[in-house]
């Protein structure tokens, strides 16, 4: 079956080096696969070394690229800085950071303990800040730096049961705009991709379990969940020279979900 990635030249990302947080699974594994397939050298990172090792082995076999797998919790600034340093040392440069690590669950605001709210904000928002902050010098030195934040559309409306994740992703989109302004002069672009509901992911297993998936699809103008490769294709475009004048913006890839009313049918 044709993949959205087939439109890209085989060497579209040759010479690039990316660290991808959350790259062992789901959407960001798809981004890692697409980047490696198109010539980018990749380091994937998340908390679970065994998951990362399995994904790296799979991607090496499939793409022939040298895929590095290093565990770190993005909530630990020193740990994520060590991963970024190790990737730069291994590959000689670092020009791309994809902030995909995230945590989420369905919970009404009244059921969110302070630690529950803080945990999601610390992974998604503070963790993305830690990684971006630690990557800046390398991205600047590379001369063609990119921070790609994976956010969501939850915060465009008052999405029930998603206060914690909405607050976190809103913060990340704010960071995208602020860093784009501050870092543009250093040659570093900063962008977000906001995926809508994407099939075969942990996110949708948690947010739209069972019958909720069919109900959710009725609220999507294109009538289906997105595919991981459709987010990966957007991530390739934003990393490529075709997006050299794109910064500070959010690319929504959601089948029209967020412009439809009523908003979320996932409960
Ligand atoms: C209420 C919950 C909860 C739930 C956890 N907590 N699950 N509260 N409802 N379902 C609370 C815990 O009780 C605890 O608070 C606090 O959150 C921290 O939980 P821990 O398990 O100690 O945290 P940790 O081990 O760090 O795990 C983080 C996690 C976990 C987010 C809770 O689920 C995780 O590791 N997730 C990673 C994978 C993931 O979520 N993938 C989906 C991303 S999808 P107390 O007070 O008891 O200490 C996504 C989609 C976005 O982001 C948009 C889609 C449209
Ligand atoms: P996923 O597979 O669960 O991806 C989340 C990743 O984050 C996991 O690989 C996890 O690996 C890692 N992670 C979690 N906490 C971490 C921490 N503290 N430090 C480092 N890594 C951590 O979920 P997904 O559905 O593919 O989501 C991927 C991204 O897309 C997320 O940013 C999510 O918010 C966004 N998104 C998804 C959807 C969707 O439909 N699925 C929609 C909108 C946005 P470990 O457990 O090994 O740490």
mmCIF file of C-alpha atoms and ligand atoms in Angstrom:
data_model
loop_
_atom_site.group_PDB
_atom_site.id
_atom_site.type_symbol
_atom_site.label_atom_id
_atom_site.label_comp_id
_atom_site.label_asym_id
_atom_site.label_seq_id
_atom_site.Cartn_x
_atom_site.Cartn_y
_atom_site.Cartn_z
ATOM 1 C CA UNK A 1 0.000 0.000 0.000
ATOM 2 C CA UNK A 2 1.245 3.508 -0.789
ATOM 3 C CA UNK A 3 2.658 5.448 2.153
ATOM 4 C CA UNK A 4 2.522 9.248 2.498
ATOM 5 C CA UNK A 5 6.296 8.989 2.875
ATOM 6 C CA UNK A 6 6.714 7.717 -0.684
ATOM 7 C CA UNK A 7 6.568 11.289 -2.026
ATOM 8 C CA UNK A 8 9.923 12.120 -0.434
ATOM 9 C CA UNK A 9 13.263 11.558 -2.146
ATOM 10 C CA UNK A 10 15.248 8.733 -0.517
ATOM 11 C CA UNK A 11 17.957 11.176 0.634
ATOM 12 C CA UNK A 12 15.552 13.959 1.692
ATOM 13 C CA UNK A 13 17.041 14.108 5.219
ATOM 14 C CA UNK A 14 20.606 12.961 4.505
ATOM 15 C CA UNK A 15 23.143 14.691 6.731
ATOM 16 C CA UNK A 16 20.678 15.516 9.500
ATOM 17 C CA UNK A 17 20.960 14.213 13.064
ATOM 18 C CA UNK A 18 17.905 14.022 15.331
ATOM 19 C CA UNK A 19 17.199 13.200 18.961
ATOM 20 C CA UNK A 20 13.593 12.079 19.347
ATOM 21 C CA UNK A 21 12.081 11.903 22.836
ATOM 22 C CA UNK A 22 9.340 9.301 23.112
ATOM 23 C CA UNK A 23 10.875 7.714 20.005
ATOM 24 C CA UNK A 24 10.542 4.116 21.173
ATOM 25 C CA UNK A 25 6.803 3.867 20.585
ATOM 26 C CA UNK A 26 3.793 5.204 18.735
ATOM 27 C CA UNK A 27 3.841 8.415 16.745
ATOM 28 C CA UNK A 28 7.439 9.283 17.569
ATOM 29 C CA UNK A 29 8.643 5.806 16.635
ATOM 30 C CA UNK A 30 6.979 6.533 13.294
ATOM 31 C CA UNK A 31 8.862 9.825 13.044
ATOM 32 C CA UNK A 32 12.130 8.047 13.932
ATOM 33 C CA UNK A 33 11.465 5.417 11.271
ATOM 34 C CA UNK A 34 10.666 8.033 8.610
ATOM 35 C CA UNK A 35 13.695 10.142 9.473
ATOM 36 C CA UNK A 36 16.046 7.132 9.415
ATOM 37 C CA UNK A 37 14.566 5.853 6.172
ATOM 38 C CA UNK A 38 15.253 9.222 4.528
ATOM 39 C CA UNK A 39 18.880 9.376 5.620
ATOM 40 C CA UNK A 40 18.770 11.101 9.029
ATOM 41 C CA UNK A 41 20.848 9.643 11.839
ATOM 42 C CA UNK A 42 18.611 9.207 14.856
ATOM 43 C CA UNK A 43 18.837 8.839 18.627
ATOM 44 C CA UNK A 44 15.651 7.736 20.356
ATOM 45 C CA UNK A 45 15.142 8.306 24.060
ATOM 46 C CA UNK A 46 12.519 7.579 26.732
ATOM 47 C CA UNK A 47 12.488 5.916 30.152
ATOM 48 C CA UNK A 48 12.475 2.232 29.139
ATOM 49 C CA UNK A 49 15.800 0.996 27.760
ATOM 50 C CA UNK A 50 14.352 -2.381 26.731
ATOM 51 C CA UNK A 51 11.664 -0.748 24.586
ATOM 52 C CA UNK A 52 14.223 1.594 23.019
ATOM 53 C CA UNK A 53 16.612 -1.279 22.266
ATOM 54 C CA UNK A 54 13.892 -3.262 20.498
ATOM 55 C CA UNK A 55 12.824 -0.262 18.424
ATOM 56 C CA UNK A 56 16.406 0.665 17.544
ATOM 57 C CA UNK A 57 17.131 -2.901 16.404
ATOM 58 C CA UNK A 58 13.985 -2.865 14.263
ATOM 59 C CA UNK A 59 14.833 0.493 12.682
ATOM 60 C CA UNK A 60 18.477 -0.448 12.057
ATOM 61 C CA UNK A 61 17.412 -3.624 10.272
ATOM 62 C CA UNK A 62 14.766 -1.797 8.256
ATOM 63 C CA UNK A 63 16.720 1.326 7.276
ATOM 64 C CA UNK A 64 20.398 0.428 7.547
ATOM 65 C CA UNK A 65 20.947 3.565 9.635
ATOM 66 C CA UNK A 66 22.902 3.759 12.889
ATOM 67 C CA UNK A 67 20.101 4.276 15.426
ATOM 68 C CA UNK A 68 21.165 5.143 18.973
ATOM 69 C CA UNK A 69 18.937 4.215 21.938
ATOM 70 C CA UNK A 70 19.583 5.929 25.272
ATOM 71 C CA UNK A 71 17.245 5.992 28.249
ATOM 72 C CA UNK A 72 16.419 9.187 30.128
ATOM 73 C CA UNK A 73 13.467 10.712 31.925
ATOM 74 C CA UNK A 74 12.781 14.138 30.394
ATOM 75 C CA UNK A 75 11.855 15.380 33.870
ATOM 76 C CA UNK A 76 15.547 15.052 34.798
ATOM 77 C CA UNK A 77 17.389 17.898 33.041
ATOM 78 C CA UNK A 78 20.830 16.369 33.564
ATOM 79 C CA UNK A 79 19.762 13.004 32.177
ATOM 80 C CA UNK A 80 18.291 14.441 28.985
ATOM 81 C CA UNK A 81 21.343 16.700 28.554
ATOM 82 C CA UNK A 82 23.581 13.611 28.755
ATOM 83 C CA UNK A 83 21.565 11.948 25.979
ATOM 84 C CA UNK A 84 21.829 15.018 23.752
ATOM 85 C CA UNK A 85 25.583 15.229 24.382
ATOM 86 C CA UNK A 86 26.036 11.529 23.643
ATOM 87 C CA UNK A 87 24.121 11.800 20.364
ATOM 88 C CA UNK A 88 26.193 14.806 19.301
ATOM 89 C CA UNK A 89 29.399 12.972 20.199
ATOM 90 C CA UNK A 90 28.355 9.828 18.330
ATOM 91 C CA UNK A 91 27.165 11.567 15.166
ATOM 92 C CA UNK A 92 29.400 14.669 15.204
ATOM 93 C CA UNK A 93 26.518 17.153 15.270
ATOM 94 C CA UNK A 94 22.915 17.585 16.363
ATOM 95 C CA UNK A 95 20.524 19.689 14.294
ATOM 96 C CA UNK A 96 17.091 18.345 15.245
ATOM 97 C CA UNK A 97 15.220 17.796 18.503
ATOM 98 C CA UNK A 98 11.771 16.215 18.412
ATOM 99 C CA UNK A 99 9.937 16.628 21.731
ATOM 100 C CA UNK A 100 7.424 13.788 21.698
ATOM 101 C CA UNK A 101 7.596 12.371 25.232
ATOM 102 C CA UNK A 102 4.206 12.716 26.913
ATOM 103 C CA UNK A 103 1.904 11.220 29.490
ATOM 104 C CA UNK A 104 -1.870 11.288 29.543
ATOM 105 C CA UNK A 105 -4.988 9.649 30.946
ATOM 106 C CA UNK A 106 -8.679 10.492 31.155
ATOM 107 C CA UNK A 107 -9.574 12.163 34.444
ATOM 108 C CA UNK A 108 -12.051 14.826 35.554
ATOM 109 C CA UNK A 109 -10.431 17.865 37.139
ATOM 110 C CA UNK A 110 -11.915 16.924 40.510
ATOM 111 C CA UNK A 111 -10.074 13.578 40.370
ATOM 112 C CA UNK A 112 -6.706 15.099 39.549
ATOM 113 C CA UNK A 113 -4.400 15.061 42.546
ATOM 114 C CA UNK A 114 -1.752 17.775 42.636
ATOM 115 C CA UNK A 115 0.778 15.133 41.685
ATOM 116 C CA UNK A 116 -1.326 13.873 38.771
ATOM 117 C CA UNK A 117 -1.610 17.376 37.270
ATOM 118 C CA UNK A 118 2.045 18.098 37.965
ATOM 119 C CA UNK A 119 3.223 14.808 36.479
ATOM 120 C CA UNK A 120 1.689 15.464 33.060
ATOM 121 C CA UNK A 121 2.834 19.081 32.980
ATOM 122 C CA UNK A 122 6.330 18.014 34.038
ATOM 123 C CA UNK A 123 6.627 15.385 31.312
ATOM 124 C CA UNK A 124 5.041 17.286 28.416
ATOM 125 C CA UNK A 125 5.910 20.917 29.101
ATOM 126 C CA UNK A 126 8.795 21.051 31.536
ATOM 127 C CA UNK A 127 10.421 18.020 29.889
ATOM 128 C CA UNK A 128 10.224 19.686 26.478
ATOM 129 C CA UNK A 129 11.818 22.799 27.966
ATOM 130 C CA UNK A 130 14.623 20.738 29.525
ATOM 131 C CA UNK A 131 15.416 19.107 26.187
ATOM 132 C CA UNK A 132 15.178 22.314 24.146
ATOM 133 C CA UNK A 133 17.329 24.224 26.617
ATOM 134 C CA UNK A 134 20.002 21.510 26.631
ATOM 135 C CA UNK A 135 19.949 21.168 22.831
ATOM 136 C CA UNK A 136 20.210 24.866 21.982
ATOM 137 C CA UNK A 137 23.997 25.186 21.635
ATOM 138 C CA UNK A 138 24.239 22.142 19.393
ATOM 139 C CA UNK A 139 21.287 23.267 17.263
ATOM 140 C CA UNK A 140 22.830 26.712 16.869
ATOM 141 C CA UNK A 141 26.238 25.287 16.010
ATOM 142 C CA UNK A 142 24.696 23.009 13.388
ATOM 143 C CA UNK A 143 23.524 26.098 11.497
ATOM 144 C CA UNK A 144 20.181 24.605 10.502
ATOM 145 C CA UNK A 145 18.635 23.746 13.847
ATOM 146 C CA UNK A 146 15.066 22.616 14.438
ATOM 147 C CA UNK A 147 12.996 21.990 17.548
ATOM 148 C CA UNK A 148 9.829 20.089 16.627
ATOM 149 C CA UNK A 149 7.315 19.874 19.458
ATOM 150 C CA UNK A 150 4.515 17.313 19.255
ATOM 151 C CA UNK A 151 1.482 18.921 20.848
ATOM 152 C CA UNK A 152 -2.276 18.403 20.340
ATOM 153 C CA UNK A 153 -5.497 20.308 19.638
ATOM 154 C CA UNK A 154 -7.054 19.620 23.060
ATOM 155 C CA UNK A 155 -6.486 23.171 24.316
ATOM 156 C CA UNK A 156 -8.235 24.870 21.393
ATOM 157 C CA UNK A 157 -11.498 24.111 23.247
ATOM 158 C CA UNK A 158 -12.477 23.047 26.745
ATOM 159 C CA UNK A 159 -11.893 19.328 26.248
ATOM 160 C CA UNK A 160 -13.487 17.319 29.091
ATOM 161 C CA UNK A 161 -11.266 15.068 31.210
ATOM 162 C CA UNK A 162 -8.155 16.662 29.694
ATOM 163 C CA UNK A 163 -7.335 19.678 31.875
ATOM 164 C CA UNK A 164 -3.851 18.391 32.682
ATOM 165 C CA UNK A 165 -2.852 17.528 29.095
ATOM 166 C CA UNK A 166 -4.535 20.628 27.644
ATOM 167 C CA UNK A 167 -2.623 22.880 30.024
ATOM 168 C CA UNK A 168 0.619 21.097 29.224
ATOM 169 C CA UNK A 169 0.227 21.191 25.450
ATOM 170 C CA UNK A 170 -0.924 24.845 25.511
ATOM 171 C CA UNK A 171 2.299 25.598 27.327
ATOM 172 C CA UNK A 172 4.333 23.755 24.719
ATOM 173 C CA UNK A 173 2.682 25.688 21.871
ATOM 174 C CA UNK A 174 3.479 28.905 23.763
ATOM 175 C CA UNK A 175 7.068 27.754 24.077
ATOM 176 C CA UNK A 176 7.155 27.102 20.331
ATOM 177 C CA UNK A 177 6.271 30.726 19.625
ATOM 178 C CA UNK A 178 8.595 32.213 22.233
ATOM 179 C CA UNK A 179 11.616 30.135 21.298
ATOM 180 C CA UNK A 180 11.022 30.744 17.595
ATOM 181 C CA UNK A 181 11.310 34.466 18.273
ATOM 182 C CA UNK A 182 14.303 34.178 20.587
ATOM 183 C CA UNK A 183 16.229 31.577 18.578
ATOM 184 C CA UNK A 184 15.441 32.610 15.003
ATOM 185 C CA UNK A 185 18.507 34.841 14.953
ATOM 186 C CA UNK A 186 20.644 31.820 15.875
ATOM 187 C CA UNK A 187 19.329 29.928 12.861
ATOM 188 C CA UNK A 188 17.107 27.642 14.936
ATOM 189 C CA UNK A 189 13.507 27.086 13.819
ATOM 190 C CA UNK A 190 10.918 26.005 16.408
ATOM 191 C CA UNK A 191 7.602 24.478 15.342
ATOM 192 C CA UNK A 192 4.780 22.293 16.645
ATOM 193 C CA UNK A 193 2.806 19.528 15.009
ATOM 194 C CA UNK A 194 -0.651 19.124 16.572
ATOM 195 C CA UNK A 195 -1.941 15.678 15.670
ATOM 196 C CA UNK A 196 -5.616 14.872 15.884
ATOM 197 C CA UNK A 197 -6.692 11.365 16.890
ATOM 198 C CA UNK A 198 -4.178 8.909 15.435
ATOM 199 C CA UNK A 199 -5.023 5.223 15.173
ATOM 200 C CA UNK A 200 -3.001 2.385 16.687
ATOM 201 C CA UNK A 201 -1.412 4.571 19.361
ATOM 202 C CA UNK A 202 -1.271 4.493 23.142
ATOM 203 C CA UNK A 203 -2.894 7.920 23.140
ATOM 204 C CA UNK A 204 -6.041 6.680 21.443
ATOM 205 C CA UNK A 205 -6.099 3.452 23.455
ATOM 206 C CA UNK A 206 -6.246 5.640 26.567
ATOM 207 C CA UNK A 207 -8.510 8.464 25.339
ATOM 208 C CA UNK A 208 -10.924 6.628 23.058
ATOM 209 C CA UNK A 209 -11.181 3.043 24.289
ATOM 210 C CA UNK A 210 -13.747 0.616 22.872
ATOM 211 C CA UNK A 211 -16.933 2.185 21.473
ATOM 212 C CA UNK A 212 -15.576 5.709 21.983
ATOM 213 C CA UNK A 213 -13.369 5.279 18.918
ATOM 214 C CA UNK A 214 -16.355 4.898 16.586
ATOM 215 C CA UNK A 215 -18.077 7.911 18.192
ATOM 216 C CA UNK A 216 -14.913 9.974 17.892
ATOM 217 C CA UNK A 217 -14.604 9.211 14.190
ATOM 218 C CA UNK A 218 -18.066 10.691 13.596
ATOM 219 C CA UNK A 219 -16.680 14.071 14.704
ATOM 220 C CA UNK A 220 -13.824 14.021 12.192
ATOM 221 C CA UNK A 221 -14.685 15.567 8.807
ATOM 222 C CA UNK A 222 -12.421 13.099 6.997
ATOM 223 C CA UNK A 223 -14.264 10.302 8.827
ATOM 224 C CA UNK A 224 -11.316 8.344 10.151
ATOM 225 C CA UNK A 225 -8.419 8.438 12.590
ATOM 226 C CA UNK A 226 -5.106 9.603 11.177
ATOM 227 C CA UNK A 227 -2.204 7.266 10.530
ATOM 228 C CA UNK A 228 1.185 7.468 12.209
ATOM 229 C CA UNK A 229 2.865 7.945 8.825
ATOM 230 C CA UNK A 230 0.674 10.988 8.181
ATOM 231 C CA UNK A 231 2.238 12.665 11.221
ATOM 232 C CA UNK A 232 5.669 11.386 10.217
ATOM 233 C CA UNK A 233 5.229 12.954 6.753
ATOM 234 C CA UNK A 234 4.501 16.329 8.349
ATOM 235 C CA UNK A 235 7.592 15.881 10.534
ATOM 236 C CA UNK A 236 9.715 15.140 7.446
ATOM 237 C CA UNK A 237 8.394 18.241 5.678
ATOM 238 C CA UNK A 238 9.163 20.450 8.682
ATOM 239 C CA UNK A 239 12.715 19.044 8.960
ATOM 240 C CA UNK A 240 13.366 19.390 5.245
ATOM 241 C CA UNK A 241 14.669 22.355 3.262
ATOM 242 C CA UNK A 242 11.113 22.770 1.957
ATOM 243 C CA UNK A 243 10.216 24.276 5.356
ATOM 244 C CA UNK A 244 13.262 26.545 5.685
ATOM 245 C CA UNK A 245 11.034 29.643 6.145
ATOM 246 C CA UNK A 246 8.594 27.988 8.581
ATOM 247 C CA UNK A 247 9.013 28.795 12.262
ATOM 248 C CA UNK A 248 6.899 29.676 15.290
ATOM 249 C CA UNK A 249 3.824 27.964 13.933
ATOM 250 C CA UNK A 250 1.647 24.948 14.685
ATOM 251 C CA UNK A 251 0.883 22.524 11.871
ATOM 252 C CA UNK A 252 -2.442 20.847 12.678
ATOM 253 C CA UNK A 253 -2.786 17.374 11.170
ATOM 254 C CA UNK A 254 -6.207 16.204 12.328
ATOM 255 C CA UNK A 255 -8.575 15.482 9.442
ATOM 256 C CA UNK A 256 -10.444 18.695 10.276
ATOM 257 C CA UNK A 257 -11.360 17.512 13.794
ATOM 258 C CA UNK A 258 -10.617 20.751 15.631
ATOM 259 C CA UNK A 259 -12.642 22.959 13.306
ATOM 260 C CA UNK A 260 -15.720 20.768 13.627
ATOM 261 C CA UNK A 261 -18.528 21.399 16.123
ATOM 262 C CA UNK A 262 -19.464 19.791 18.468
ATOM 263 C CA UNK A 263 -15.832 19.335 19.440
ATOM 264 C CA UNK A 264 -14.868 16.150 21.274
ATOM 265 C CA UNK A 265 -17.103 13.100 21.015
ATOM 266 C CA UNK A 266 -14.553 11.003 22.887
ATOM 267 C CA UNK A 267 -15.742 10.232 26.398
HETATM 268 C C1 LIG B 1 -6.101 10.083 37.764
HETATM 269 C C2 LIG B 1 -3.892 9.368 37.674
HETATM 270 C C3 LIG B 1 -4.201 8.463 36.641
HETATM 271 C C4 LIG B 1 -5.570 8.393 36.195
HETATM 272 C C5 LIG B 1 -2.079 8.294 37.090
HETATM 273 N N1 LIG B 1 -2.579 9.217 37.922
HETATM 274 N N2 LIG B 1 -3.041 7.810 36.308
HETATM 275 N N3 LIG B 1 -4.817 10.173 38.224
HETATM 276 N N4 LIG B 1 -6.465 9.226 36.769
HETATM 277 N N5 LIG B 1 -5.941 7.555 35.216
HETATM 278 C C6 LIG B 1 -1.869 9.947 38.973
HETATM 279 C C7 LIG B 1 -1.253 9.002 39.991
HETATM 280 O O1 LIG B 1 -2.220 8.551 40.923
HETATM 281 C C8 LIG B 1 -0.209 9.905 40.627
HETATM 282 O O2 LIG B 1 -0.784 10.809 41.541
HETATM 283 C C9 LIG B 1 0.281 10.729 39.447
HETATM 284 O O3 LIG B 1 -0.736 10.640 38.429
HETATM 285 C C10 LIG B 1 1.570 10.207 38.884
HETATM 286 O O4 LIG B 1 1.383 8.832 38.570
HETATM 287 P P1 LIG B 1 2.613 7.828 38.468
HETATM 288 O O5 LIG B 1 2.083 6.539 37.957
HETATM 289 O O6 LIG B 1 3.382 7.812 39.746
HETATM 290 O O7 LIG B 1 3.525 8.592 37.408
HETATM 291 P P2 LIG B 1 4.582 8.061 36.378
HETATM 292 O O8 LIG B 1 5.069 6.684 36.773
HETATM 293 O O9 LIG B 1 5.556 9.133 36.215
HETATM 294 O O10 LIG B 1 3.727 7.843 35.013
HETATM 295 C C11 LIG B 1 3.243 8.953 34.264
HETATM 296 C C12 LIG B 1 1.849 8.648 33.718
HETATM 297 C C13 LIG B 1 1.797 7.291 33.010
HETATM 298 C C14 LIG B 1 1.483 9.813 32.764
HETATM 299 C C15 LIG B 1 0.846 8.658 34.866
HETATM 300 O O11 LIG B 1 0.484 7.013 32.540
HETATM 301 C C16 LIG B 1 2.781 7.193 31.881
HETATM 302 O O12 LIG B 1 3.943 6.850 32.083
HETATM 303 N N6 LIG B 1 2.370 7.491 30.622
HETATM 304 C C17 LIG B 1 3.263 7.472 29.437
HETATM 305 C C18 LIG B 1 2.546 6.947 28.215
HETATM 306 C C19 LIG B 1 1.356 7.746 27.826
HETATM 307 O O13 LIG B 1 0.629 8.309 28.686
HETATM 308 N N7 LIG B 1 1.099 7.761 26.538
HETATM 309 C C20 LIG B 1 -0.037 8.491 25.967
HETATM 310 C C21 LIG B 1 0.371 9.801 25.471
HETATM 311 S S1 LIG B 1 -1.018 10.324 24.559
HETATM 312 P P3 LIG B 1 -0.743 10.571 43.155
HETATM 313 O O14 LIG B 1 -1.397 11.766 43.739
HETATM 314 O O15 LIG B 1 -1.518 9.303 43.389
HETATM 315 O O16 LIG B 1 0.702 10.429 43.541
HETATM 316 C C22 LIG B 1 -1.214 11.906 24.597
HETATM 317 C C23 LIG B 1 -2.401 12.316 23.730
HETATM 318 C C24 LIG B 1 -2.656 13.765 23.693
HETATM 319 O O17 LIG B 1 -0.506 12.617 25.191
HETATM 320 C C25 LIG B 1 -3.858 14.189 22.899
HETATM 321 C C26 LIG B 1 -4.672 13.170 22.231
HETATM 322 C C27 LIG B 1 -5.855 13.702 21.429
HETATM 323 P P1 LIG B 2 3.117 6.879 23.334
HETATM 324 O O1 LIG B 2 3.453 5.790 22.365
HETATM 325 O O2 LIG B 2 2.738 6.487 24.700
HETATM 326 O O3 LIG B 2 4.325 7.916 23.358
HETATM 327 C C1 LIG B 2 4.730 8.607 24.504
HETATM 328 C C2 LIG B 2 6.195 8.331 24.714
HETATM 329 O O4 LIG B 2 6.702 9.163 25.745
HETATM 330 C C3 LIG B 2 6.500 6.900 25.103
HETATM 331 O O5 LIG B 2 7.469 6.387 24.189
HETATM 332 C C4 LIG B 2 7.102 6.995 26.504
HETATM 333 O O6 LIG B 2 8.143 6.028 26.634
HETATM 334 C C5 LIG B 2 7.627 8.418 26.509
HETATM 335 N N1 LIG B 2 7.655 9.015 27.836
HETATM 336 C C6 LIG B 2 6.629 9.131 28.720
HETATM 337 N N2 LIG B 2 7.024 9.719 29.828
HETATM 338 C C7 LIG B 2 8.343 10.003 29.655
HETATM 339 C C8 LIG B 2 9.319 10.628 30.457
HETATM 340 N N3 LIG B 2 9.029 11.083 31.690
HETATM 341 N N4 LIG B 2 10.585 10.771 29.968
HETATM 342 C C9 LIG B 2 10.892 10.310 28.729
HETATM 343 N N5 LIG B 2 10.003 9.710 27.927
HETATM 344 C C10 LIG B 2 8.746 9.559 28.398
HETATM 345 O O7 LIG B 2 1.909 7.778 22.793
HETATM 346 P P2 LIG B 2 1.472 8.375 21.374
HETATM 347 O O8 LIG B 2 -0.002 8.285 21.372
HETATM 348 O O9 LIG B 2 2.258 7.808 20.274
HETATM 349 O O10 LIG B 2 1.837 9.929 21.578
HETATM 350 C C11 LIG B 2 3.050 10.471 21.056
HETATM 351 C C12 LIG B 2 2.982 11.987 21.076
HETATM 352 O O11 LIG B 2 1.885 12.445 20.252
HETATM 353 C C13 LIG B 2 2.724 12.605 22.437
HETATM 354 O O12 LIG B 2 3.403 13.836 22.550
HETATM 355 C C14 LIG B 2 1.239 12.840 22.435
HETATM 356 O O13 LIG B 2 0.843 13.823 23.350
HETATM 357 C C15 LIG B 2 1.032 13.285 21.005
HETATM 358 N N6 LIG B 2 -0.342 13.145 20.515
HETATM 359 C C16 LIG B 2 -0.847 11.914 20.302
HETATM 360 C C17 LIG B 2 -2.117 11.792 19.770
HETATM 361 C C18 LIG B 2 -2.710 10.447 19.456
HETATM 362 O O14 LIG B 2 -3.761 10.369 18.819
HETATM 363 N N7 LIG B 2 -2.066 9.360 19.846
HETATM 364 C C19 LIG B 2 -2.875 12.923 19.499
HETATM 365 C C20 LIG B 2 -2.329 14.181 19.762
HETATM 366 C C21 LIG B 2 -1.047 14.280 20.252
HETATM 367 P P3 LIG B 2 8.609 5.396 28.059
HETATM 368 O O15 LIG B 2 7.399 4.810 28.683
HETATM 369 O O16 LIG B 2 9.681 4.412 27.663
HETATM 370 O O17 LIG B 2 9.177 6.544 28.847
#
